[in-house]
Backbone as XML, in Angstrom:
<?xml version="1.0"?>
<chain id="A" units="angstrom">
  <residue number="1" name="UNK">
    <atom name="N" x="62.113" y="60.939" z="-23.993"/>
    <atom name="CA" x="62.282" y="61.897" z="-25.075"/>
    <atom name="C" x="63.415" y="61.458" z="-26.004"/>
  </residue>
  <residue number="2" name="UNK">
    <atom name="N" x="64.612" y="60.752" z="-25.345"/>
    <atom name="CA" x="65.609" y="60.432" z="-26.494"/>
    <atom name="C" x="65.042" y="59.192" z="-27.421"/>
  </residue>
  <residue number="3" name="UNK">
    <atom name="N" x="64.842" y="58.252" z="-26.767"/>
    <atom name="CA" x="64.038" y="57.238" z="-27.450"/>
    <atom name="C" x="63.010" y="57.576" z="-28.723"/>
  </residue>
  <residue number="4" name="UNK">
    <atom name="N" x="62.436" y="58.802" z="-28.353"/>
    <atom name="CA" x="61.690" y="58.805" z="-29.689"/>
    <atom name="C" x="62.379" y="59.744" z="-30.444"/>
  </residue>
  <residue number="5" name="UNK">
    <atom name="N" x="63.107" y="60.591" z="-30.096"/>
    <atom name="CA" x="63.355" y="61.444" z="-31.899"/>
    <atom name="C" x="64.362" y="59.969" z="-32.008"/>
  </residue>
  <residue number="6" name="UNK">
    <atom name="N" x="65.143" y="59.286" z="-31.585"/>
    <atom name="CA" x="65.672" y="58.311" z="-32.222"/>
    <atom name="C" x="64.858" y="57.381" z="-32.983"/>
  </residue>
  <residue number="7" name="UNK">
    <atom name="N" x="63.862" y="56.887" z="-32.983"/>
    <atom name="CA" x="62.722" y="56.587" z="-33.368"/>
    <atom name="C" x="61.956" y="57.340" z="-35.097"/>
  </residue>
  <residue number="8" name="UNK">
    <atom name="N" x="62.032" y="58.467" z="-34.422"/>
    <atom name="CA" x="61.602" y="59.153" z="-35.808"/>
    <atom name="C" x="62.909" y="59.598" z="-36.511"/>
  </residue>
  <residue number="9" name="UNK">
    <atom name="N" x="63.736" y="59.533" z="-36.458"/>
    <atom name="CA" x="65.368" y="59.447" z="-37.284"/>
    <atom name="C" x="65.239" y="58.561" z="-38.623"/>
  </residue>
  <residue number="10" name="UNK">
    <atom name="N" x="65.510" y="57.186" z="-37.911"/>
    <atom name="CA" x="65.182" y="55.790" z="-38.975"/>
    <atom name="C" x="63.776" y="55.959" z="-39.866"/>
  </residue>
  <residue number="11" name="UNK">
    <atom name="N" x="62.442" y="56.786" z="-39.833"/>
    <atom name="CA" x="61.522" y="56.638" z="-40.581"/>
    <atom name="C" x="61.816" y="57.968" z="-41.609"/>
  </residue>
  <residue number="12" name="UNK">
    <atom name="N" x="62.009" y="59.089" z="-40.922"/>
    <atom name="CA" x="63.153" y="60.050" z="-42.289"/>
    <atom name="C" x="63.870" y="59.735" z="-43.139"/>
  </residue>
  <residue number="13" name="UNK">
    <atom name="N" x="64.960" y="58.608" z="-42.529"/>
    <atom name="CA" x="65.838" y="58.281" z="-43.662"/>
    <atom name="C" x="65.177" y="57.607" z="-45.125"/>
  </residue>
  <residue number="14" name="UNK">
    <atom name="N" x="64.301" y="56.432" z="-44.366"/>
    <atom name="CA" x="63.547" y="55.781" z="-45.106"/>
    <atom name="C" x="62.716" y="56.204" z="-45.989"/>
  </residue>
  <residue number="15" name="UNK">
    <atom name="N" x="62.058" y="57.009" z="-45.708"/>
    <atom name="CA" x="61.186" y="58.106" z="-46.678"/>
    <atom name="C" x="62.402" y="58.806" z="-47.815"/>
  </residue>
  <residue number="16" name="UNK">
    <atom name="N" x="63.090" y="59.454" z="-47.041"/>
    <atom name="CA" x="64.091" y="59.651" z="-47.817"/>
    <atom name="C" x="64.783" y="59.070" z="-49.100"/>
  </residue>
  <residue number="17" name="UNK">
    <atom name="N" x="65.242" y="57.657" z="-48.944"/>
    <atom name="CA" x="65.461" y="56.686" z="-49.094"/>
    <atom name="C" x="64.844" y="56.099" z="-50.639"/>
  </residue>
  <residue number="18" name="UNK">
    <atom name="N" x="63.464" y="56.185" z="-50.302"/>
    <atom name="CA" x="62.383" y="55.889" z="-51.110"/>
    <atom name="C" x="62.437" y="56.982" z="-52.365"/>
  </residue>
  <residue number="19" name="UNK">
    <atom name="N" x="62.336" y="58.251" z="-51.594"/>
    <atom name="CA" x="62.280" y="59.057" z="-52.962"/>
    <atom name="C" x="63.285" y="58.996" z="-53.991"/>
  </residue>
  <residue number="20" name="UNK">
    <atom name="N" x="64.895" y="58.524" z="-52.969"/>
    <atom name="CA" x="66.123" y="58.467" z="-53.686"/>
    <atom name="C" x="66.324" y="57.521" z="-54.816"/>
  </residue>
  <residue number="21" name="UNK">
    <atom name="N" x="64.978" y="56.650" z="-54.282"/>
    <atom name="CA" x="65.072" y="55.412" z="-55.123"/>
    <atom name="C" x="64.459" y="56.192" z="-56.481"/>
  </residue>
  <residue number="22" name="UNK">
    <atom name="N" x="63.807" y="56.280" z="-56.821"/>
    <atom name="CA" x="62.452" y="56.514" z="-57.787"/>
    <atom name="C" x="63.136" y="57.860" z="-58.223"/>
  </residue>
  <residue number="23" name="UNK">
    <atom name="N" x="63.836" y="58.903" z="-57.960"/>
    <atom name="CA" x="64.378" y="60.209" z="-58.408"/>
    <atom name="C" x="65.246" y="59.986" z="-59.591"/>
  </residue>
  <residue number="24" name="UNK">
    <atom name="N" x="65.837" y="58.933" z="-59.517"/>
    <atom name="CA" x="66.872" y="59.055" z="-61.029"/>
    <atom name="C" x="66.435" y="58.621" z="-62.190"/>
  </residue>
  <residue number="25" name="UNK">
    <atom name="N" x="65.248" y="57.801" z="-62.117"/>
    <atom name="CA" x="64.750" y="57.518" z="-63.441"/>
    <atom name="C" x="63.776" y="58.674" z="-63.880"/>
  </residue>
  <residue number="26" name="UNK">
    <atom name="N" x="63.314" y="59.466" z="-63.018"/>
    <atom name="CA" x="62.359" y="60.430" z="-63.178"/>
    <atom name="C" x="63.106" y="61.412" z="-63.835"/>
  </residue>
  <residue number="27" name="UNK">
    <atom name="N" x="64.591" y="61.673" z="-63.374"/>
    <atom name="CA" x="65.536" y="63.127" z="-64.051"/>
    <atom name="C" x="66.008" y="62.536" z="-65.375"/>
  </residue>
  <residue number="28" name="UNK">
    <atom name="N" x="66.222" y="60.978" z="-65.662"/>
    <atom name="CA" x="66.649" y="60.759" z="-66.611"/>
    <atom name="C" x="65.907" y="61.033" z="-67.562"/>
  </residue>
  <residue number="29" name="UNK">
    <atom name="N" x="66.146" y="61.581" z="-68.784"/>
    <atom name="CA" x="65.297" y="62.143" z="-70.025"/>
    <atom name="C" x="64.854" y="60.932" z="-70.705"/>
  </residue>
  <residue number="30" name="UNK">
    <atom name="N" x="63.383" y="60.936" z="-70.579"/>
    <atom name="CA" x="62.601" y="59.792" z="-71.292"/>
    <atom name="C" x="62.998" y="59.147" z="-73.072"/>
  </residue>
  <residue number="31" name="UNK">
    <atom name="N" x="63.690" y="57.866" z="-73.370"/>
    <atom name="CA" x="63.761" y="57.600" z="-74.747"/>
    <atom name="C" x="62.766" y="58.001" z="-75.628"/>
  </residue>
  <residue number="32" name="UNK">
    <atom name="N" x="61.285" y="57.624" z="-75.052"/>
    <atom name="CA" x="59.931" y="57.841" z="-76.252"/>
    <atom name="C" x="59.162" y="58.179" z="-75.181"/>
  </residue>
  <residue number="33" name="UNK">
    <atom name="N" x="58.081" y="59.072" z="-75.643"/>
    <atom name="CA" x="57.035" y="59.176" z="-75.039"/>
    <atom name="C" x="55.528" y="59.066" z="-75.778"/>
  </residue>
  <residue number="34" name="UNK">
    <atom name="N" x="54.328" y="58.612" z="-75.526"/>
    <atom name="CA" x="53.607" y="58.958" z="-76.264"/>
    <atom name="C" x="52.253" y="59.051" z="-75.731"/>
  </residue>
  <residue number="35" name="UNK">
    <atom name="N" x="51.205" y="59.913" z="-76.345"/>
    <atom name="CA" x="50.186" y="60.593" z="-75.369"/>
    <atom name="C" x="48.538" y="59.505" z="-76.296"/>
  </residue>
  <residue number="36" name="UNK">
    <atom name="N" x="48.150" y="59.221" z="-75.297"/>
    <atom name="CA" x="46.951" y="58.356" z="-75.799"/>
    <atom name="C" x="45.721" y="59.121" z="-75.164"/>
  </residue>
  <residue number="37" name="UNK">
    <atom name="N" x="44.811" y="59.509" z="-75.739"/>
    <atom name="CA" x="43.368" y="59.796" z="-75.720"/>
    <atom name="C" x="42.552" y="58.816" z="-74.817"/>
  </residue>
  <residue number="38" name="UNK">
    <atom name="N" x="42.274" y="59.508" z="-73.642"/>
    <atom name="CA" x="41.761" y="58.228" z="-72.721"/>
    <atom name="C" x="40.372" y="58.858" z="-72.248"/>
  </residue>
  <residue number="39" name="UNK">
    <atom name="N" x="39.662" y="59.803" z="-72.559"/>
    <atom name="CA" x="38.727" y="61.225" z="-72.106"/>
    <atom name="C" x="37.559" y="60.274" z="-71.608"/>
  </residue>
  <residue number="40" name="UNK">
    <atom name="N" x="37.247" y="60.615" z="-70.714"/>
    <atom name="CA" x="36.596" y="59.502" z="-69.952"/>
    <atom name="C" x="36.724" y="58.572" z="-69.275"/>
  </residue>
  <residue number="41" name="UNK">
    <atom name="N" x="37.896" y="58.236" z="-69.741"/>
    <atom name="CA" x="38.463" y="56.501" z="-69.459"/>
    <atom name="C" x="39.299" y="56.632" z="-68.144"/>
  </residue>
  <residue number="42" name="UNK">
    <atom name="N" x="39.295" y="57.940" z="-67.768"/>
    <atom name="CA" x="40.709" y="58.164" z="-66.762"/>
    <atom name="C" x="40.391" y="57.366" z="-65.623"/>
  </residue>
  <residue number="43" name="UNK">
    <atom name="N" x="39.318" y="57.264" z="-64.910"/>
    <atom name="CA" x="39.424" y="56.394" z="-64.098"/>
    <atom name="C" x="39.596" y="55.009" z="-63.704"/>
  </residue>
  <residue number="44" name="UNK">
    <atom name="N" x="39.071" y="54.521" z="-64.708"/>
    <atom name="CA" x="39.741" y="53.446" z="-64.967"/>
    <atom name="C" x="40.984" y="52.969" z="-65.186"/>
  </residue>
  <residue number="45" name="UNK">
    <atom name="N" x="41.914" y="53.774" z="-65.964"/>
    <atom name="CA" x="43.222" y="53.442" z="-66.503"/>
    <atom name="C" x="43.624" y="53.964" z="-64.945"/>
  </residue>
  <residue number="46" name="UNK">
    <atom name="N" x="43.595" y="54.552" z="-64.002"/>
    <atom name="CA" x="44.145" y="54.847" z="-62.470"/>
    <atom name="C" x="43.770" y="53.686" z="-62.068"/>
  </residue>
  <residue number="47" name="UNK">
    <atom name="N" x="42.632" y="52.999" z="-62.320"/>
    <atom name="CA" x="41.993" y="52.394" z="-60.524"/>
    <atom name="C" x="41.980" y="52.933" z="-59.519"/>
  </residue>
  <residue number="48" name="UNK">
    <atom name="N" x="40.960" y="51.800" z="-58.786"/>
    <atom name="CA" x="41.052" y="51.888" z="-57.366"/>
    <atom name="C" x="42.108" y="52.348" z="-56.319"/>
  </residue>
  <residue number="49" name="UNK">
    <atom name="N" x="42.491" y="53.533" z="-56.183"/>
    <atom name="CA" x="43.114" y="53.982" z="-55.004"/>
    <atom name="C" x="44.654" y="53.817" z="-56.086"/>
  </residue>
  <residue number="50" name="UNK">
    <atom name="N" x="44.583" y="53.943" z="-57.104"/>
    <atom name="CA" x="45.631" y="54.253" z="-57.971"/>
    <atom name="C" x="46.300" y="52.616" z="-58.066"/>
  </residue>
  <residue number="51" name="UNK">
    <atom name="N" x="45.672" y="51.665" z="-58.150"/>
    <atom name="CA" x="46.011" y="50.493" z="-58.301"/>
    <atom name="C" x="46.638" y="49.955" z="-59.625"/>
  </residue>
  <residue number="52" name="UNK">
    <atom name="N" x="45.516" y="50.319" z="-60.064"/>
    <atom name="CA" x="45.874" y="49.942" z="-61.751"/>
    <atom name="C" x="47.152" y="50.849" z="-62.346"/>
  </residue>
  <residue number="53" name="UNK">
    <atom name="N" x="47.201" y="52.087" z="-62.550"/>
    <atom name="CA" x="48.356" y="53.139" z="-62.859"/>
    <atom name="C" x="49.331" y="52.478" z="-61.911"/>
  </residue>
  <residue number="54" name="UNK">
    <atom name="N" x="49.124" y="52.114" z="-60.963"/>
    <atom name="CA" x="51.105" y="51.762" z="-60.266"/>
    <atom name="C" x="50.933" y="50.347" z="-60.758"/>
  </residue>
  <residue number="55" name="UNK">
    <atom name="N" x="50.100" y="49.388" z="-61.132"/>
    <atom name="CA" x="50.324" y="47.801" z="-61.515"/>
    <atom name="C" x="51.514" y="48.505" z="-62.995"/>
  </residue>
  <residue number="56" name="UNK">
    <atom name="N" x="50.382" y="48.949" z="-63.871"/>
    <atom name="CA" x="51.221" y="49.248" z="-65.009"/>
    <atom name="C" x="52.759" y="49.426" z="-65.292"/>
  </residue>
  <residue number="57" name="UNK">
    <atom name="N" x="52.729" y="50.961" z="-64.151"/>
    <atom name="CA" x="54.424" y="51.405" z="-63.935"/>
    <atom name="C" x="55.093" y="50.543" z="-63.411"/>
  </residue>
  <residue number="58" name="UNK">
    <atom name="N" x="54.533" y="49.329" z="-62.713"/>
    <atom name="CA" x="55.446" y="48.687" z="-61.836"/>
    <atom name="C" x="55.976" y="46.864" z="-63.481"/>
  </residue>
  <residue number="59" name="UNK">
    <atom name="N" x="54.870" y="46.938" z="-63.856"/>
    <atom name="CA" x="55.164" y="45.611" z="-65.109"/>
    <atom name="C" x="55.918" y="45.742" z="-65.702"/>
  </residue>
  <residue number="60" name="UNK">
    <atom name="N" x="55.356" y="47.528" z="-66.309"/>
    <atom name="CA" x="55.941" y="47.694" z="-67.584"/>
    <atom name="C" x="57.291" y="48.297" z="-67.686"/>
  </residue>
  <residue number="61" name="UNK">
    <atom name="N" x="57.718" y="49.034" z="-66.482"/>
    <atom name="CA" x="58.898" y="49.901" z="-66.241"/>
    <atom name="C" x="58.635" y="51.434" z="-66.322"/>
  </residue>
  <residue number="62" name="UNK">
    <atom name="N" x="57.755" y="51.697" z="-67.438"/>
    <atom name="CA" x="56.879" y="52.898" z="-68.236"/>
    <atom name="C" x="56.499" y="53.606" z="-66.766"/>
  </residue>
  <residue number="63" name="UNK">
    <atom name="N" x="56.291" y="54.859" z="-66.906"/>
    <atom name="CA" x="55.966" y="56.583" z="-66.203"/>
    <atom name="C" x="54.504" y="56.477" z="-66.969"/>
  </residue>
  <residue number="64" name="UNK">
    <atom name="N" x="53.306" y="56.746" z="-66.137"/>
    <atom name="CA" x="51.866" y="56.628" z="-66.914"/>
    <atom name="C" x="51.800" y="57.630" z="-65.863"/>
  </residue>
  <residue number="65" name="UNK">
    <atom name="N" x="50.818" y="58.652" z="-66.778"/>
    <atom name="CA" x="50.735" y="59.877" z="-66.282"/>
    <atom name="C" x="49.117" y="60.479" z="-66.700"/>
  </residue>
  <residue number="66" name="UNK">
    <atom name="N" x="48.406" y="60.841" z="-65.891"/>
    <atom name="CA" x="46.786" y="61.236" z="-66.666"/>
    <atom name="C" x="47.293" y="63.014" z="-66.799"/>
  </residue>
  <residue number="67" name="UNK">
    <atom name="N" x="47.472" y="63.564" z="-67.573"/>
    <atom name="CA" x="47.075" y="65.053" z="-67.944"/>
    <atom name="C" x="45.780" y="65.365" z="-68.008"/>
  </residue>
  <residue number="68" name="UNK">
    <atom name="N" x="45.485" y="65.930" z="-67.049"/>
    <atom name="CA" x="43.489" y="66.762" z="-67.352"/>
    <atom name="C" x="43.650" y="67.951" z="-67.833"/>
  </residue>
  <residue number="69" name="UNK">
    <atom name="N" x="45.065" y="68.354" z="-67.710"/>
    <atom name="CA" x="44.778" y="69.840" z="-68.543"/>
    <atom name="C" x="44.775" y="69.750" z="-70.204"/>
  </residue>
  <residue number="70" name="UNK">
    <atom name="N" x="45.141" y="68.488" z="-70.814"/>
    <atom name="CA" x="44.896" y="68.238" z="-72.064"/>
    <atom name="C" x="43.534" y="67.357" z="-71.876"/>
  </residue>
  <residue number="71" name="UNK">
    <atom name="N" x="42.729" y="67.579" z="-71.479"/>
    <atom name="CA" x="41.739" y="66.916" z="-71.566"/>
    <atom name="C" x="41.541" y="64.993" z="-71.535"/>
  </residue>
  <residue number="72" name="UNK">
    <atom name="N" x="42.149" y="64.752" z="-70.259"/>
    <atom name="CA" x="42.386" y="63.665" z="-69.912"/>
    <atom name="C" x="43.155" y="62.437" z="-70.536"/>
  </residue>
  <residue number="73" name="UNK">
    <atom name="N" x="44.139" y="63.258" z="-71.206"/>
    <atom name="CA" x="45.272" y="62.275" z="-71.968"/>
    <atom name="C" x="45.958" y="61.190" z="-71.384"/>
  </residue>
  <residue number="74" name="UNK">
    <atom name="N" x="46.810" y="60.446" z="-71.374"/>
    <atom name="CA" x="46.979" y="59.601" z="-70.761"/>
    <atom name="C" x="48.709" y="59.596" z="-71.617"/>
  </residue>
  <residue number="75" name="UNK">
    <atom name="N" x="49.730" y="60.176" z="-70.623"/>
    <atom name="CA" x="50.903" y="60.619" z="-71.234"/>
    <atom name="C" x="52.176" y="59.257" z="-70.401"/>
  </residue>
  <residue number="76" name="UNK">
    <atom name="N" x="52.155" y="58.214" z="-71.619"/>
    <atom name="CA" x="53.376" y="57.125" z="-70.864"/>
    <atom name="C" x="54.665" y="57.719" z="-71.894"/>
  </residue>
  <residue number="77" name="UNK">
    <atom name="N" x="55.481" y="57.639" z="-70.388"/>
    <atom name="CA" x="57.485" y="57.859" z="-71.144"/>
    <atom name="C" x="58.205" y="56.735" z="-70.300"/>
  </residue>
  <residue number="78" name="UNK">
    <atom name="N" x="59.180" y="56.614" z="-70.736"/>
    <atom name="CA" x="60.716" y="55.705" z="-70.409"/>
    <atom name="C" x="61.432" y="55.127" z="-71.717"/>
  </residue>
  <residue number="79" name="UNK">
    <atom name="N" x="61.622" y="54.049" z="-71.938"/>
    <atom name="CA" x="62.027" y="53.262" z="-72.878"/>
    <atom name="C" x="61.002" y="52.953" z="-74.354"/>
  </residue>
  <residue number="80" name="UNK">
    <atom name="N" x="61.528" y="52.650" z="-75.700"/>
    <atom name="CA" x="60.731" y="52.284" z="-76.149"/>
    <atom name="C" x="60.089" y="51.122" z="-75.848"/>
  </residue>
  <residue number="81" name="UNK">
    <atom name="N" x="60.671" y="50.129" z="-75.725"/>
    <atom name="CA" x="60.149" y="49.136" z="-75.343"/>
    <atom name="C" x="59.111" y="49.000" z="-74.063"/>
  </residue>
  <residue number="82" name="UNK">
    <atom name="N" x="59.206" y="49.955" z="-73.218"/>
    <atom name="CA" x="58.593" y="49.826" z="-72.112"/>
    <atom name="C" x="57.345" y="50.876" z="-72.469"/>
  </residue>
  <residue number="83" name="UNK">
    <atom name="N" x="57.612" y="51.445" z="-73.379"/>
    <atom name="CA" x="56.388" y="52.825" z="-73.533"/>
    <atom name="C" x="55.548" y="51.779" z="-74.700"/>
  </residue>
  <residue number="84" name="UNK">
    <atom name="N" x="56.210" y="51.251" z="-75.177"/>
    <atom name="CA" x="55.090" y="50.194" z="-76.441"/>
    <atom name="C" x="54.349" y="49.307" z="-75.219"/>
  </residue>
  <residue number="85" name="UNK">
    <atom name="N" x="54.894" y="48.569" z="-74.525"/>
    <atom name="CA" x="54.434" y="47.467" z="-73.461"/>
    <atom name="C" x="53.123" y="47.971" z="-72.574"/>
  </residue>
  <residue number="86" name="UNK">
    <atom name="N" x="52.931" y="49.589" z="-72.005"/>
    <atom name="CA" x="52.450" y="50.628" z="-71.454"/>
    <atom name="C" x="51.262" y="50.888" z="-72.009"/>
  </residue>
  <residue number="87" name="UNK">
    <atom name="N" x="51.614" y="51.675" z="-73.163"/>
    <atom name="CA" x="50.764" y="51.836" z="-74.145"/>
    <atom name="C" x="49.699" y="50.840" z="-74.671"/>
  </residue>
  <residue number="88" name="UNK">
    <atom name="N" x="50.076" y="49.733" z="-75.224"/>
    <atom name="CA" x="49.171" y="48.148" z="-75.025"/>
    <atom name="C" x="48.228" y="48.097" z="-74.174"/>
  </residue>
  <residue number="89" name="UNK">
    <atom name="N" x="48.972" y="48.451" z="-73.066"/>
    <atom name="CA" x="48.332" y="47.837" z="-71.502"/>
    <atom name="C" x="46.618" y="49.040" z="-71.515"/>
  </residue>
  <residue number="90" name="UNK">
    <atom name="N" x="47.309" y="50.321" z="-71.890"/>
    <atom name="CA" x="46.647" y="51.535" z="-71.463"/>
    <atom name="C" x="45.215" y="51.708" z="-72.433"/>
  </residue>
  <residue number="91" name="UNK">
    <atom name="N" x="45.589" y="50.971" z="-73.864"/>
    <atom name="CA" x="44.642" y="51.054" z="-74.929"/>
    <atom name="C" x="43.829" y="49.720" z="-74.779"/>
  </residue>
  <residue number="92" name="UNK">
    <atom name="N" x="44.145" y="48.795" z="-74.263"/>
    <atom name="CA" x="43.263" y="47.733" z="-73.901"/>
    <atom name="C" x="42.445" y="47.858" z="-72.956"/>
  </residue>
  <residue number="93" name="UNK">
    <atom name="N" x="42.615" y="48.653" z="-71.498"/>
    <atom name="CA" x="41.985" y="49.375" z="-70.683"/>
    <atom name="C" x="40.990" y="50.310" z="-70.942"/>
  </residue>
  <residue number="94" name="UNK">
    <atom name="N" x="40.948" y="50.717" z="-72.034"/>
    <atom name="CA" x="40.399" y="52.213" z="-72.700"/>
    <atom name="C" x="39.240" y="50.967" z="-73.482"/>
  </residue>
  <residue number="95" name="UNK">
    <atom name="N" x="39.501" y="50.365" z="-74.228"/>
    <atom name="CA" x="38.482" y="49.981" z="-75.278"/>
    <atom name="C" x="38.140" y="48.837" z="-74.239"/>
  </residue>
  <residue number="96" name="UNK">
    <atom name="N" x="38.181" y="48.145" z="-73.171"/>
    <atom name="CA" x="37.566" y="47.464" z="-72.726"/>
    <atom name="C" x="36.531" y="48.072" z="-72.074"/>
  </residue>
  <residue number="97" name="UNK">
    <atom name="N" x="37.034" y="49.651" z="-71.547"/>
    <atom name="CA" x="36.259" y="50.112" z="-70.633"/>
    <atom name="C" x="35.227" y="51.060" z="-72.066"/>
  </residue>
  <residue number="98" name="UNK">
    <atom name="N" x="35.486" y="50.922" z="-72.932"/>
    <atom name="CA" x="34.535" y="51.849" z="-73.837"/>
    <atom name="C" x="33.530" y="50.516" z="-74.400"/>
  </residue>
  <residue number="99" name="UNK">
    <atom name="N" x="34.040" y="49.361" z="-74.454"/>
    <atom name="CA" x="33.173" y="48.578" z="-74.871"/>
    <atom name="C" x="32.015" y="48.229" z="-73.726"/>
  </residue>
  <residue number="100" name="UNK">
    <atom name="N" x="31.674" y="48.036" z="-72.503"/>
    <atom name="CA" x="31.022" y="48.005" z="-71.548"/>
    <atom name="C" x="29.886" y="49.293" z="-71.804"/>
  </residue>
  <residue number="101" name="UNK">
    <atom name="N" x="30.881" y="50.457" z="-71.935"/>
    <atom name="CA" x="30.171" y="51.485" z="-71.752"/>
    <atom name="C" x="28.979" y="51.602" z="-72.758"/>
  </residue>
  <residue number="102" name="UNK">
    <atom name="N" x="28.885" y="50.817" z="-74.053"/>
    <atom name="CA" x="28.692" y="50.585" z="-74.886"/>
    <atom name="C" x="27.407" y="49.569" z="-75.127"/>
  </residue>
  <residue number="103" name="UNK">
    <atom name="N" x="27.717" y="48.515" z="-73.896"/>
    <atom name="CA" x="26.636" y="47.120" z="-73.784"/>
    <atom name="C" x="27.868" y="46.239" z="-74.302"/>
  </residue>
  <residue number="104" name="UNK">
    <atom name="N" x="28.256" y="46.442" z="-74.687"/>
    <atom name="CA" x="29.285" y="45.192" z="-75.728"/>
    <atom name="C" x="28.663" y="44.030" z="-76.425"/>
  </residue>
  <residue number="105" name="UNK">
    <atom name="N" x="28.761" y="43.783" z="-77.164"/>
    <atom name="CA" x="28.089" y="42.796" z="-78.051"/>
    <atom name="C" x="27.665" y="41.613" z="-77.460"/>
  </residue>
  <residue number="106" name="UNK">
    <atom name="N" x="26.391" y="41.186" z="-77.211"/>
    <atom name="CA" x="26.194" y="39.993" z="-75.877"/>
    <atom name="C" x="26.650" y="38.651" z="-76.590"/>
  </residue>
  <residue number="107" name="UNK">
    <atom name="N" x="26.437" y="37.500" z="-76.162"/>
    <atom name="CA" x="26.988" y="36.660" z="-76.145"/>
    <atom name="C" x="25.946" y="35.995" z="-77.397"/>
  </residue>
  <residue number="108" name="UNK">
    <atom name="N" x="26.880" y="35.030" z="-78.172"/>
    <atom name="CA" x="25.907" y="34.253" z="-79.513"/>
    <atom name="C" x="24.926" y="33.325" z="-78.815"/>
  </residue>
  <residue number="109" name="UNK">
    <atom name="N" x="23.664" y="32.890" z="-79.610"/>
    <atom name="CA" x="22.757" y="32.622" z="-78.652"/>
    <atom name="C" x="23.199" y="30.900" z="-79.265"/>
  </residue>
  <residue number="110" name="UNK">
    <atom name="N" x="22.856" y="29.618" z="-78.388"/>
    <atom name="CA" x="23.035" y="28.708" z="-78.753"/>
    <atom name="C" x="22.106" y="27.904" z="-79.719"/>
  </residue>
  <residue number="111" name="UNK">
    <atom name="N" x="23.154" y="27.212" z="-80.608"/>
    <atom name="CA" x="22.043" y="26.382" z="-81.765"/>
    <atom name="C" x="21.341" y="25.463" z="-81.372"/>
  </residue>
  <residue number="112" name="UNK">
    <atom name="N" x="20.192" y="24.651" z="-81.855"/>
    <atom name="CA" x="20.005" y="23.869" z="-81.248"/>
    <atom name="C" x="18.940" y="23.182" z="-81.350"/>
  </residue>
</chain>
């Protein structure tokens, strides 16, 4: 019995730890923020098991956030620089995934 709450001690802290990490940029008041129209697109701009949304936050520095109560907005804050870098990332995602949706223009046929 001592062995394990000692055991589960060290994985509290750590959790702990983690949130402590990630808490001060979250209270710090965002430089820019800006909200991009993604309505449809939301799954994609997340990915797989939230892959894509943490690649982003993790490149760009940028907070990417899906709002569904605005009708699937797509709300990045932090820095300007990091909310321009974000933003890029988020609108290239959007029109790649709208161009597919689309057929996208097939390929030129060869001359010949």
């Amino acid at each position: 019995s001592r062995s394990r709450s000692r055991s589960r001690s060290p994985r509290r802290r750590r959790r702990d730890d983690n949130r402590g990490a990630r808490g001060p940029p979250a209270r710090v008041k965002p430089e820019a923020e800006e909200t991009i129209e993604c309505a449809g697109c939301e799954g994609r701009v997340i990915g797989r098991a939230g892959a894509t949304i943490k690649r982003l936050q993790e490149e760009t520095g940028a907070r990417v956030d899906i709002d569904r109560q605005r009708g699937g907005s797509c709300v990045v804050s932090g820095s300007e620089a990091q909310v321009a870098a974000a933003a890029a990332a988020v609108r290239k995602i959007i029109a790649e995934a709208r161009e597919r949706e689309s057929g996208g223009g097939g390929g030129g046929g060869g001359g010949g």
